Short mmCIF file of C-alpha atoms and ligand atoms in Angstrom, two decimals:
data_model
loop_
_atom_site.label_atom_id
_atom_site.label_comp_id
_atom_site.label_asym_id
_atom_site.label_seq_id
_atom_site.Cartn_x
_atom_site.Cartn_y
_atom_site.Cartn_z
CA MET A 1 -80.60 -126.65 -3.04
CA ASN A 2 -81.81 -128.76 -5.84
CA GLU A 3 -79.69 -130.16 -8.51
CA PHE A 4 -80.32 -127.31 -11.06
CA GLU A 5 -79.39 -124.71 -8.50
CA ILE A 6 -76.26 -126.50 -7.70
CA ILE A 7 -75.37 -126.76 -11.29
CA LYS A 8 -76.03 -123.12 -11.97
CA ARG A 9 -74.26 -121.73 -8.96
CA TYR A 10 -71.21 -124.07 -8.69
CA PHE A 11 -70.57 -125.72 -11.97
CA ALA A 12 -71.82 -123.18 -14.68
CA PRO A 13 -69.05 -120.65 -13.88
CA LEU A 14 -66.58 -123.38 -14.83
CA SER A 15 -67.98 -124.17 -18.10
CA GLY A 16 -66.22 -123.52 -21.30
CA LYS A 17 -66.32 -123.51 -25.13
CA GLY A 18 -68.97 -125.97 -26.50
CA SER A 19 -70.77 -126.39 -23.11
CA PHE A 20 -73.70 -123.91 -23.73
CA GLY A 21 -73.24 -122.80 -20.14
CA LEU A 22 -74.43 -126.24 -18.93
CA LYS A 23 -77.91 -125.00 -20.04
CA ASP A 24 -78.43 -127.56 -22.74
CA ASP A 25 -78.86 -131.33 -22.97
CA ALA A 26 -75.49 -131.95 -24.43
CA ALA A 27 -72.25 -130.32 -25.43
CA LEU A 28 -70.21 -129.78 -28.47
CA LEU A 29 -66.62 -131.07 -28.37
CA PRO A 30 -64.49 -128.37 -30.11
CA SER A 31 -62.46 -129.97 -32.96
CA ARG A 32 -58.86 -129.08 -33.69
CA PRO A 33 -57.84 -129.38 -37.29
CA GLY A 34 -55.00 -132.01 -37.85
CA HIS A 35 -55.54 -133.46 -34.41
CA GLU A 36 -57.45 -136.42 -32.88
CA LEU A 37 -59.25 -136.50 -29.63
CA VAL A 38 -57.94 -138.62 -26.71
CA VAL A 39 -60.53 -139.47 -24.14
CA THR A 40 -60.02 -141.02 -20.70
CA THR A 41 -62.11 -141.49 -17.49
CA ASP A 42 -61.43 -142.22 -13.93
CA THR A 43 -63.49 -142.36 -10.70
CA ILE A 44 -62.11 -141.48 -7.28
CA SER A 45 -64.01 -142.71 -4.29
CA GLN A 46 -64.07 -141.72 -0.67
CA GLY A 47 -62.25 -144.15 1.58
CA VAL A 48 -60.27 -145.50 -1.54
CA ASP A 49 -58.72 -142.46 -3.24
CA PHE A 50 -59.42 -139.81 -0.60
CA PHE A 51 -60.51 -139.46 2.82
CA ALA A 52 -63.78 -137.97 4.27
CA PHE A 53 -61.50 -135.33 6.06
CA ASP A 54 -59.64 -134.31 2.87
CA PRO A 55 -60.43 -130.67 1.85
CA ALA A 56 -63.03 -130.45 -0.76
CA ASP A 57 -60.90 -128.31 -3.12
CA SER A 58 -58.14 -131.01 -3.13
CA VAL A 59 -60.57 -133.81 -3.73
CA ALA A 60 -61.77 -131.91 -6.90
CA GLN A 61 -58.22 -131.33 -7.93
CA LYS A 62 -57.41 -134.91 -7.40
CA ALA A 63 -60.44 -136.10 -9.49
CA LEU A 64 -59.19 -133.82 -12.44
CA ARG A 65 -55.51 -134.59 -12.07
CA VAL A 66 -55.67 -138.31 -12.16
CA ASN A 67 -57.36 -137.87 -15.69
CA LEU A 68 -54.79 -135.35 -16.76
CA SER A 69 -52.20 -137.82 -15.92
CA ASP A 70 -53.53 -140.32 -18.20
CA LEU A 71 -53.67 -137.68 -21.04
CA ALA A 72 -50.02 -136.65 -20.22
CA ALA A 73 -48.90 -140.32 -20.55
CA LYS A 74 -50.62 -140.39 -24.01
CA GLY A 75 -49.01 -137.13 -25.11
CA ALA A 76 -52.30 -135.43 -25.41
CA GLU A 77 -52.90 -131.71 -24.52
CA PRO A 78 -55.64 -131.60 -22.02
CA ALA A 79 -58.68 -129.40 -23.25
CA CYS A 80 -61.98 -130.11 -21.41
CA TYR A 81 -63.76 -132.54 -19.20
CA LEU A 82 -67.07 -133.96 -17.97
CA LEU A 83 -68.01 -134.16 -14.31
CA ASN A 84 -70.21 -136.89 -12.83
CA ILE A 85 -70.83 -136.42 -9.13
CA SER A 86 -73.13 -138.29 -6.73
CA LEU A 87 -73.52 -136.02 -3.72
CA PRO A 88 -74.24 -137.25 -0.29
CA GLY A 89 -77.33 -135.85 1.40
CA ASN A 90 -75.43 -133.93 3.97
CA VAL A 91 -73.39 -131.92 1.37
CA THR A 92 -73.12 -128.18 2.40
CA PRO A 93 -72.83 -125.10 0.30
CA ASP A 94 -69.35 -124.54 1.77
CA TRP A 95 -68.23 -127.87 0.59
CA LEU A 96 -69.63 -127.27 -2.86
CA ALA A 97 -68.11 -123.91 -3.01
CA ALA A 98 -64.60 -125.20 -2.02
CA PHE A 99 -65.02 -128.15 -4.49
CA SER A 100 -65.72 -125.81 -7.38
CA MET A 101 -62.98 -123.44 -6.33
CA GLY A 102 -60.47 -126.38 -6.59
CA LEU A 103 -61.62 -127.08 -10.05
CA ALA A 104 -61.48 -123.40 -10.93
CA ARG A 105 -57.84 -123.25 -9.77
CA ASP A 106 -56.82 -126.26 -11.80
CA GLN A 107 -58.85 -125.12 -14.84
CA GLU A 108 -56.60 -121.99 -14.83
CA HIS A 109 -53.37 -123.92 -14.13
CA PHE A 110 -53.90 -126.60 -16.83
CA GLY A 111 -56.01 -124.63 -19.33
CA VAL A 112 -58.99 -126.81 -19.37
CA SER A 113 -62.81 -126.10 -18.98
CA LEU A 114 -65.93 -128.01 -17.88
CA LEU A 115 -68.08 -129.30 -20.76
CA GLY A 116 -70.82 -130.98 -18.93
CA GLY A 117 -71.76 -133.86 -16.51
CA ASP A 118 -74.35 -135.27 -14.38
CA THR A 119 -75.25 -134.42 -10.85
CA GLY A 120 -77.03 -136.91 -8.62
CA SER A 121 -77.59 -137.66 -4.98
CA GLY A 122 -76.95 -140.85 -3.21
CA ASP A 123 -76.76 -142.01 0.41
CA GLY A 124 -73.47 -143.82 -0.31
CA LEU A 125 -70.02 -142.51 -0.03
CA LEU A 126 -68.97 -139.61 -2.31
CA SER A 127 -67.61 -140.61 -5.64
CA ILE A 128 -66.45 -138.49 -8.50
CA THR A 129 -66.02 -139.44 -12.03
CA ILE A 130 -64.22 -137.15 -14.54
CA THR A 131 -63.95 -137.94 -18.22
CA ALA A 132 -61.15 -135.80 -19.85
CA PHE A 133 -60.45 -134.97 -23.32
CA GLY A 134 -57.15 -133.91 -24.92
CA TYR A 135 -55.65 -133.49 -28.33
CA VAL A 136 -52.75 -135.07 -30.12
CA PRO A 137 -51.53 -134.33 -33.62
CA GLU A 138 -52.96 -137.04 -35.89
CA GLY A 139 -51.45 -140.51 -35.42
CA LYS A 140 -49.17 -139.27 -32.55
CA MET A 141 -50.94 -140.75 -29.43
CA LEU A 142 -48.35 -142.59 -27.30
CA THR A 143 -49.34 -146.14 -26.55
CA ARG A 144 -48.06 -148.87 -24.33
CA SER A 145 -46.98 -150.95 -27.32
CA GLY A 146 -44.11 -149.09 -28.93
CA ALA A 147 -41.24 -150.20 -26.69
CA ARG A 148 -38.34 -151.46 -28.73
CA VAL A 149 -35.35 -153.67 -27.64
CA GLY A 150 -32.48 -151.21 -26.95
CA ASP A 151 -34.66 -148.42 -25.69
CA SER A 152 -34.07 -146.98 -22.34
CA VAL A 153 -36.75 -146.65 -19.77
CA TYR A 154 -37.44 -143.31 -18.05
CA VAL A 155 -39.74 -141.97 -15.42
CA THR A 156 -40.94 -138.43 -14.55
CA GLY A 157 -40.97 -136.99 -10.95
CA THR A 158 -40.18 -139.13 -7.96
CA ILE A 159 -41.70 -142.44 -7.15
CA GLY A 160 -43.63 -143.53 -4.01
CA ASP A 161 -44.32 -140.11 -2.40
CA SER A 162 -48.06 -140.47 -2.60
CA GLY A 163 -47.82 -143.99 -1.01
CA GLY A 164 -45.81 -142.37 1.74
CA GLY A 165 -48.46 -139.79 2.28
CA LEU A 166 -51.18 -142.40 2.39
CA ALA A 167 -49.20 -144.38 5.00
CA ILE A 168 -49.01 -141.21 7.13
CA PHE A 169 -52.84 -140.81 6.87
CA LYS A 170 -53.12 -144.52 7.86
CA ARG A 171 -51.12 -143.66 10.95
CA GLU A 172 -47.92 -145.33 10.22
CA LYS A 173 -45.50 -144.30 12.95
CA HIS A 174 -42.87 -141.82 11.88
CA ALA A 175 -40.51 -139.15 13.13
CA LEU A 176 -40.69 -136.77 10.19
CA SER A 177 -40.38 -132.92 10.28
CA ASP A 178 -43.60 -131.02 9.63
CA ALA A 179 -42.16 -130.04 6.25
CA ASP A 180 -41.56 -133.63 5.20
CA ARG A 181 -44.75 -134.84 6.39
CA ASP A 182 -46.66 -132.18 4.50
CA TYR A 183 -44.73 -132.72 1.34
CA LEU A 184 -45.74 -136.41 1.31
CA THR A 185 -49.37 -136.03 2.42
CA THR A 186 -49.71 -133.25 -0.30
CA ARG A 187 -48.45 -135.70 -2.80
CA TYR A 188 -51.16 -138.04 -1.91
CA ARG A 189 -53.89 -135.39 -2.08
CA LEU A 190 -52.51 -133.43 -5.04
CA PRO A 191 -50.98 -135.55 -7.76
CA GLN A 192 -48.44 -133.60 -10.08
CA PRO A 193 -49.11 -134.94 -13.51
CA PRO A 194 -46.31 -133.98 -15.94
CA VAL A 195 -48.45 -131.95 -18.06
CA THR A 196 -45.68 -129.47 -19.02
CA LEU A 197 -43.63 -132.27 -20.53
CA ILE A 198 -46.34 -133.51 -22.98
CA PRO A 199 -44.68 -131.96 -26.17
CA LYS A 200 -41.34 -133.52 -25.05
CA LEU A 201 -42.91 -136.83 -24.42
CA ARG A 202 -44.40 -136.71 -27.82
CA ALA A 203 -41.04 -135.90 -29.37
CA ILE A 204 -38.96 -138.74 -27.83
CA ALA A 205 -41.11 -141.50 -26.35
CA ARG A 206 -41.80 -144.75 -28.23
CA SER A 207 -44.04 -146.15 -25.56
CA SER A 208 -45.55 -144.73 -22.40
CA VAL A 209 -47.85 -145.54 -19.50
CA ASP A 210 -49.45 -143.64 -16.71
CA VAL A 211 -47.87 -144.71 -13.44
CA SER A 212 -50.81 -145.06 -11.09
CA ASP A 213 -50.89 -148.67 -9.74
CA GLY A 214 -47.26 -149.00 -8.91
CA LEU A 215 -44.11 -148.43 -10.97
CA ILE A 216 -43.30 -152.12 -11.46
CA ALA A 217 -46.88 -153.18 -12.34
CA ASP A 218 -47.38 -150.30 -14.74
CA LEU A 219 -44.03 -151.01 -16.56
CA GLY A 220 -45.41 -154.63 -16.76
CA HIS A 221 -48.11 -153.18 -19.02
CA ILE A 222 -45.56 -151.76 -21.32
CA ALA A 223 -43.65 -155.04 -21.35
CA SER A 224 -46.77 -157.13 -22.25
CA ALA A 225 -48.08 -154.66 -24.73
CA SER A 226 -44.79 -154.32 -26.49
CA GLY A 227 -43.86 -158.07 -26.32
CA ALA A 228 -40.55 -157.15 -24.58
CA ARG A 229 -38.84 -157.26 -21.26
CA ILE A 230 -38.28 -154.23 -19.01
CA VAL A 231 -35.29 -154.29 -16.79
CA VAL A 232 -35.24 -151.68 -13.96
CA GLU A 233 -32.05 -150.81 -12.18
CA GLY A 234 -33.47 -150.12 -8.78
CA GLU A 235 -30.76 -147.71 -7.47
CA ARG A 236 -31.62 -145.33 -10.27
CA VAL A 237 -35.30 -145.10 -9.33
CA PRO A 238 -35.84 -141.43 -8.22
CA LEU A 239 -36.95 -141.23 -4.55
CA SER A 240 -37.56 -138.00 -2.60
CA ALA A 241 -35.61 -137.18 0.60
CA PRO A 242 -38.90 -136.99 2.48
CA LEU A 243 -39.86 -140.59 1.51
CA ARG A 244 -36.39 -141.80 2.47
CA ALA A 245 -36.90 -140.06 5.93
CA LEU A 246 -40.16 -141.93 6.22
CA TRP A 247 -39.17 -145.45 5.08
CA GLY A 248 -35.52 -145.61 5.56
CA GLY A 249 -33.97 -148.92 4.26
CA ASN A 250 -37.31 -150.06 2.88
CA THR A 251 -37.96 -146.99 0.83
CA LEU A 252 -37.15 -148.43 -2.68
CA ARG A 253 -38.93 -151.69 -1.97
CA ARG A 254 -42.12 -150.06 -0.92
CA ALA A 255 -41.98 -147.13 -3.45
CA VAL A 256 -41.90 -149.31 -6.59
CA ILE A 257 -45.12 -151.05 -5.62
CA ALA A 258 -46.95 -147.98 -4.14
CA GLY A 259 -49.83 -146.60 -6.11
CA ASP A 260 -51.11 -143.17 -6.94
CA ASP A 261 -47.93 -141.68 -8.35
CA TYR A 262 -49.54 -140.11 -11.32
CA GLN A 263 -46.21 -139.86 -13.22
CA THR A 264 -45.30 -141.13 -16.61
CA ALA A 265 -43.04 -143.99 -17.34
CA PHE A 266 -41.81 -144.23 -20.97
CA THR A 267 -39.30 -145.83 -23.31
CA ALA A 268 -37.09 -143.96 -25.76
CA PRO A 269 -33.69 -144.22 -27.19
CA PRO A 270 -30.91 -144.14 -24.60
CA GLY A 271 -29.23 -141.03 -23.44
CA ARG A 272 -32.34 -138.73 -23.50
CA GLN A 273 -31.94 -135.51 -21.36
CA GLY A 274 -34.72 -133.70 -19.57
CA PRO A 275 -36.64 -133.35 -16.48
CA PHE A 276 -36.94 -137.21 -15.93
CA THR A 277 -34.81 -140.17 -14.85
CA GLU A 278 -33.44 -143.07 -16.89
CA ILE A 279 -34.03 -146.13 -14.78
CA GLY A 280 -33.51 -149.08 -17.00
CA ARG A 281 -33.77 -150.68 -20.39
CA VAL A 282 -35.86 -152.78 -22.85
CA GLU A 283 -34.59 -156.12 -23.62
CA ALA A 284 -35.80 -159.15 -25.53
CA GLY A 285 -38.04 -161.40 -23.47
CA GLU A 286 -41.07 -160.69 -21.23
CA GLY A 287 -42.16 -159.28 -17.97
CA VAL A 288 -40.25 -156.81 -15.57
CA GLY A 289 -36.89 -157.65 -14.01
CA PHE A 290 -35.96 -155.68 -10.95
CA PHE A 291 -32.05 -155.33 -10.25
CA LEU A 292 -30.21 -154.11 -7.25
CA ASN A 293 -26.39 -153.64 -7.61
CA GLY A 294 -26.54 -155.79 -10.70
CA ARG A 295 -28.56 -158.66 -9.14
CA GLU A 296 -32.14 -159.44 -9.93
CA VAL A 297 -34.46 -159.43 -6.88
CA SER A 298 -38.02 -160.33 -6.52
CA ILE A 299 -40.64 -157.80 -5.63
CA SER A 300 -43.25 -159.46 -3.48
CA LYS A 301 -46.54 -157.71 -4.59
CA ALA A 302 -47.03 -156.69 -8.37
CA GLY A 303 -48.44 -153.34 -7.17
CA TYR A 304 -51.82 -152.27 -5.99
CA SER A 305 -54.81 -153.91 -7.50
CA HIS A 306 -58.38 -153.29 -6.53
CA PHE A 307 -59.58 -156.83 -6.55
P1 ADP B 401 -80.25 -134.61 -18.04
O1 ADP B 401 -81.68 -134.38 -17.62
O2 ADP B 401 -79.94 -135.02 -19.43
O3 ADP B 401 -79.42 -135.49 -17.01
P2 ADP B 401 -79.27 -132.41 -16.60
O4 ADP B 401 -80.45 -131.68 -16.34
O5 ADP B 401 -78.59 -133.37 -15.62
O6 ADP B 401 -79.45 -133.23 -17.96
O7 ADP B 401 -78.06 -131.47 -17.00
C1 ADP B 401 -78.23 -130.17 -17.47
C2 ADP B 401 -77.03 -129.60 -17.98
O8 ADP B 401 -76.05 -129.54 -16.91
C3 ADP B 401 -76.29 -130.48 -19.07
O9 ADP B 401 -75.62 -129.60 -19.75
C4 ADP B 401 -75.22 -131.28 -18.03
O10 ADP B 401 -74.02 -131.60 -18.91
C5 ADP B 401 -74.89 -130.27 -17.04
N1 ADP B 401 -74.50 -130.82 -15.81
C6 ADP B 401 -75.20 -131.50 -14.95
N2 ADP B 401 -74.41 -131.89 -13.92
C7 ADP B 401 -73.26 -131.45 -14.08
C8 ADP B 401 -72.00 -131.48 -13.54
N3 ADP B 401 -71.87 -132.15 -12.29
N4 ADP B 401 -70.85 -130.94 -13.96
C9 ADP B 401 -71.02 -130.27 -15.13
N5 ADP B 401 -72.15 -130.09 -15.93
C10 ADP B 401 -73.23 -130.75 -15.30
MG1 MG B 402 -78.46 -135.20 -15.36
#
């Protein structure tokens, strides 16, 4: 199959408003009156963000969801995306069918459509770049810089599960039940960005960051952008039972520096209620302080970094 057959067969059925069915040179981004367009892009690479043995549908879904996670953290409603993919020479029709099926499933689930992209071939490892667009009411994009002294710090979901799944794939020894193991490996393969919380985030958050490189490292971005200090009370960080079963007494220490959470950490006035957890507060100063039972402890590594 050549590039055009691949586009027509596997990608055109995913195309939406403004895409001209992927039959033109470019696309139109639909505008939404009273809104601004928020754009983000992320690449996932074989061997780094997914494994060669991961199912093609979940690879596609991960590529999309890591972008939806950035949009969620900015309070933007996801709308459409571009897909740039460099296919290895041995890619099969089955793989492409499963890949596009994964995208179709998530398009339905998150209400997004494909606008365009580029398809190439390479001998290298598979890598997929998605650029996603979302809308926020004018002036309402959440940034990392809005934290105020006296705010509380909150996080959605549970922290470290994906890191646990990765550890399992890397053959770390464990005695987990099948259900616990599947829960964690699925968290690694299929991020759960807090897309349903977007309106709530916009309503209450003063600053917000995507948690993808490790909770502590990403809270550090809010601290430096906002010119404030973030204090995390370690015992309040939400951890899942399967992760505790995997990492025991080391769970918290490992979870807060594990990457790939794709949850949102944000600051807002204290006492906010919702499907998220209050884990600390914003103080005058700089950096992130990590406390356990009222005492500050040091976290050895600032989180995952590529270089
Ligand atoms: P160009 O010659 O400018 O690179 P292409 O022939 O690659 O254009 O693309 C033709 C159409 O197919 C365009 O609308 C482009 O956006 C779309 N397209 C190509 N690859 C993909 C892809 N992987 N996903 C979605 N759309 C794609
Ligand atoms: Mg092209």
